[in-house]
PDB file of C-alpha atoms in Angstrom:
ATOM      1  CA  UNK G   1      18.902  -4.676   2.969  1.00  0.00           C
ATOM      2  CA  UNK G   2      17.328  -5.717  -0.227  1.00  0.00           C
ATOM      3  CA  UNK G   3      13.657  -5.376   0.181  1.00  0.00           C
ATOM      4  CA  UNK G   4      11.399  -8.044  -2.328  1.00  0.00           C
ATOM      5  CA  UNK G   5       9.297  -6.365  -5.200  1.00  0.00           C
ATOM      6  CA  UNK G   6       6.419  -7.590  -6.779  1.00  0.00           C
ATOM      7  CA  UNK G   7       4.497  -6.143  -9.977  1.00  0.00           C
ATOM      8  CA  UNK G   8       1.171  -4.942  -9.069  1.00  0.00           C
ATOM      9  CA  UNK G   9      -0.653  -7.416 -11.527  1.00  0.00           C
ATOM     10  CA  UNK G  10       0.830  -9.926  -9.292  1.00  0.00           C
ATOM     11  CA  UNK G  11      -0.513  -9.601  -6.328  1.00  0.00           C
ATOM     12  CA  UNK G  12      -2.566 -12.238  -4.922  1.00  0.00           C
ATOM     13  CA  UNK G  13      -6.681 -11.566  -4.440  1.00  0.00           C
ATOM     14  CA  UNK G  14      -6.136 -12.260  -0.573  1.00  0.00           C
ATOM     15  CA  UNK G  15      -3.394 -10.181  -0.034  1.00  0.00           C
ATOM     16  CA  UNK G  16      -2.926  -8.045   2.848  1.00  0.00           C
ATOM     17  CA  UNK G  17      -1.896  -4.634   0.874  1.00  0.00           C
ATOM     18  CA  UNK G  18      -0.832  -1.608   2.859  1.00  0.00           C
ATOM     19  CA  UNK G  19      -1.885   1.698   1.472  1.00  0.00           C
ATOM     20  CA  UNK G  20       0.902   4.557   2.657  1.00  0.00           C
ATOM     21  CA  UNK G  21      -0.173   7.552   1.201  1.00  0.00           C
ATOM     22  CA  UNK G  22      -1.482  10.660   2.392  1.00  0.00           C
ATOM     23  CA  UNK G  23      -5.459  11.220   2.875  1.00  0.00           C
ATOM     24  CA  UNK G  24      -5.835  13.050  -0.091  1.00  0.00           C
ATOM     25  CA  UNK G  25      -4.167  10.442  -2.331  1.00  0.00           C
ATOM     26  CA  UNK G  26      -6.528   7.724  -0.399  1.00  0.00           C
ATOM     27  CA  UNK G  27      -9.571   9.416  -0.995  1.00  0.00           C
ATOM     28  CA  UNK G  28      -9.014  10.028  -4.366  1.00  0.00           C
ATOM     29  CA  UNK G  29      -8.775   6.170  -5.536  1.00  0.00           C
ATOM     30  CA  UNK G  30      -7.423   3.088  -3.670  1.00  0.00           C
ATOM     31  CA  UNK G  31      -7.580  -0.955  -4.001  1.00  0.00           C
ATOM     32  CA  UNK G  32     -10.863  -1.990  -2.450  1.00  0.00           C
ATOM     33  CA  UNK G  33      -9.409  -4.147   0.193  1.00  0.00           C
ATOM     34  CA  UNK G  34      -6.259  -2.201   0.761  1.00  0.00           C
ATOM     35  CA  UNK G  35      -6.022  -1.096   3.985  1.00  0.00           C
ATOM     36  CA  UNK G  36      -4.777   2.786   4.889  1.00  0.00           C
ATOM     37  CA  UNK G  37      -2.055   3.711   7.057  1.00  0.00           C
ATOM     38  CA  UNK G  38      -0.061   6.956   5.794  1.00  0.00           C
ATOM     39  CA  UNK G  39       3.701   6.547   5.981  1.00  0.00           C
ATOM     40  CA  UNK G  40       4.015   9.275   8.354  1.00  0.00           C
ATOM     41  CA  UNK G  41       1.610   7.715  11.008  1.00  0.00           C
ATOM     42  CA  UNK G  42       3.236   3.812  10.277  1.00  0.00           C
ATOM     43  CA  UNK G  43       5.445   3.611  13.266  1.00  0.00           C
ATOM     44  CA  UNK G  44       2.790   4.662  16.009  1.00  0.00           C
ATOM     45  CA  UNK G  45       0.053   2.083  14.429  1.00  0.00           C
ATOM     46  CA  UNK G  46       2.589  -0.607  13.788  1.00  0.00           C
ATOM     47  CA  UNK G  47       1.294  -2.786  15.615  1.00  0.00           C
ATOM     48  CA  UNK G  48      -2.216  -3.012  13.124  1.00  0.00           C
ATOM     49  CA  UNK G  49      -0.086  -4.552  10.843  1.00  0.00           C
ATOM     50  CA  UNK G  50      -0.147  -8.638  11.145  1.00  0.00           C
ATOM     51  CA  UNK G  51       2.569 -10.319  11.840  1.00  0.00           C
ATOM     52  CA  UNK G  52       1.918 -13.754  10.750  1.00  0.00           C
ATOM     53  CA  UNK G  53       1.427 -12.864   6.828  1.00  0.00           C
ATOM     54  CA  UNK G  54       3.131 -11.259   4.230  1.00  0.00           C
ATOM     55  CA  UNK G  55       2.262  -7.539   3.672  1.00  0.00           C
ATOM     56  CA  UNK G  56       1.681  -6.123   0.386  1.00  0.00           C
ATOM     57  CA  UNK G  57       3.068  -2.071   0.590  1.00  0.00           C
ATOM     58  CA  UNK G  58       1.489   0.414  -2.016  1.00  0.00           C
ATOM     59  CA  UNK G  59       2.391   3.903  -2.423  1.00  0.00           C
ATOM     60  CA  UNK G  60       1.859   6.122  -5.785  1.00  0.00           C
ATOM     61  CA  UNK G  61       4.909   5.152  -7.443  1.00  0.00           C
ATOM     62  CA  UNK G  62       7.104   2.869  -5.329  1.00  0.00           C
ATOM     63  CA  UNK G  63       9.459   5.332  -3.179  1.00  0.00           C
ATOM     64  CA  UNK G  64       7.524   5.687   0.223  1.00  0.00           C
ATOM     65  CA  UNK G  65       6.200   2.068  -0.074  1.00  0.00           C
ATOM     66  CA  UNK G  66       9.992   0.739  -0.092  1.00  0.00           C
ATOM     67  CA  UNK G  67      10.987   2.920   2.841  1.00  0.00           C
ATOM     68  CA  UNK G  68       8.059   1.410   4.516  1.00  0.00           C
ATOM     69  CA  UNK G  69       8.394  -2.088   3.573  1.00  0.00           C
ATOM     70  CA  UNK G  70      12.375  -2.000   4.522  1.00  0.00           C
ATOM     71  CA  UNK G  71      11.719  -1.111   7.924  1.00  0.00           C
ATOM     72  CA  UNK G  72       8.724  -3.665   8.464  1.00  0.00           C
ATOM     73  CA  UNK G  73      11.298  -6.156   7.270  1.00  0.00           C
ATOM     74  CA  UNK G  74      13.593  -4.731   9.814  1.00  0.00           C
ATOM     75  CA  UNK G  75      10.951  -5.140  12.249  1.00  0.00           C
ATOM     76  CA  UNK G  76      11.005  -8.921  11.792  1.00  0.00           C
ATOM     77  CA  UNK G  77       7.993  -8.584   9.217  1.00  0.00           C
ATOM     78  CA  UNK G  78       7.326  -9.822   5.975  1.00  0.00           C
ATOM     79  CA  UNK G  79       7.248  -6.990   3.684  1.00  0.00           C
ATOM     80  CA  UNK G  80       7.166  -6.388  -0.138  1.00  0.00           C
ATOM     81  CA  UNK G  81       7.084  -3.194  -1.747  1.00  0.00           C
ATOM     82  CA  UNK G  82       4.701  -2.499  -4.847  1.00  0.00           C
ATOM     83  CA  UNK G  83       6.792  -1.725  -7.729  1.00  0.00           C
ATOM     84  CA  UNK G  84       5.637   1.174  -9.785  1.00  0.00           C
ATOM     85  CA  UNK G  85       3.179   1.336  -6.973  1.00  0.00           C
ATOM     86  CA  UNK G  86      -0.873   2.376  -7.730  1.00  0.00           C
ATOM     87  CA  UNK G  87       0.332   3.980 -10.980  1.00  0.00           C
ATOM     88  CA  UNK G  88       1.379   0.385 -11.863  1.00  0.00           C
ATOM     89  CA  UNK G  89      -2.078  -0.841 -10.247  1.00  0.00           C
ATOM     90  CA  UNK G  90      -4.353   1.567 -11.985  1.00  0.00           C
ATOM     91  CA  UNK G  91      -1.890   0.445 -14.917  1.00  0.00           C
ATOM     92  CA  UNK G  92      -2.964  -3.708 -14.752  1.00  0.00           C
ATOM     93  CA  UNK G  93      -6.460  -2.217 -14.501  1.00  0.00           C
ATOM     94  CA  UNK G  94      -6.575  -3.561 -10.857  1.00  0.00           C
ATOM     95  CA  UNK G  95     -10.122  -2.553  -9.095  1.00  0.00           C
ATOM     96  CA  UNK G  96     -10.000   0.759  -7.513  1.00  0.00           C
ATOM     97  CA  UNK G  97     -12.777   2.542  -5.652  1.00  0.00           C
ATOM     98  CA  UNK G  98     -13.016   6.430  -4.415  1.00  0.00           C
ATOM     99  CA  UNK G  99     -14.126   8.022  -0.943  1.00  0.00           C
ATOM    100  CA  UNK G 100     -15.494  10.947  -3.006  1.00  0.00           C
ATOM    101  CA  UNK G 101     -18.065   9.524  -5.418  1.00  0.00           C
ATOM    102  CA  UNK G 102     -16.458  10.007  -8.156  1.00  0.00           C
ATOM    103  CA  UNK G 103     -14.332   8.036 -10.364  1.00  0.00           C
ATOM    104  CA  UNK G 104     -11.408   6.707  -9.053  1.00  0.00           C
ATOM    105  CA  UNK G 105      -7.671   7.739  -9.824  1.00  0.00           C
ATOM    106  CA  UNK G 106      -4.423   7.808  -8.948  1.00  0.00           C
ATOM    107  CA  UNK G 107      -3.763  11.091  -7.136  1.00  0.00           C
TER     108      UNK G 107
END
């Protein structure tokens, strides 16, 4: 299955974007309205993800977010993977906010 990519400058204002990564990499620095669900969690709290729009997957670089994004498309969802994923966001100097109070970054 060939799984849609789309360049992080791209990406619409009201998108629905799916942050994978792990807690640490969250915390660290993150798209303000992205909203967090680590890969390894994803198939218990599928069902948080809507159904009726197209979801924006975001990882650090691109490999967890396709994984993810090919199985939501599986699912019946509409799913595109991130390319070059928050390194490509931080990149197209995309808003990013931290949980720590410092500056932001890609972890």
């Amino acid at each position: 299955m060939t799984v849609p990519e789309i360049e992080a400058s791209a990406i619409p204002a009201d998108a629905y974007l799916l942050d994978v990564r792990e807690q640490d990499e969250w915390l660290a620095g993150h798209a303000p309205e992205a909203v967090h669900i680590p890969m390894t969690q994803i198939q218990g709290r599928v069902e948080e993800v809507p159904g009726d729009r197209t979801i924006y997957v975001v990882c650090r670089v691109g490999g967890r977010s396709l994984q993810v994004a090919a199985w939501l498309n599986q699912l019946g969802r509409d799913a595109v993977n991130v390319g070059g994923g928050m390194q490509s966001w931080e990149s197209a100097q995309r808003p990013m906010v931290s949980e720590t109070g410092q500056e932001p970054f890609v972890a």
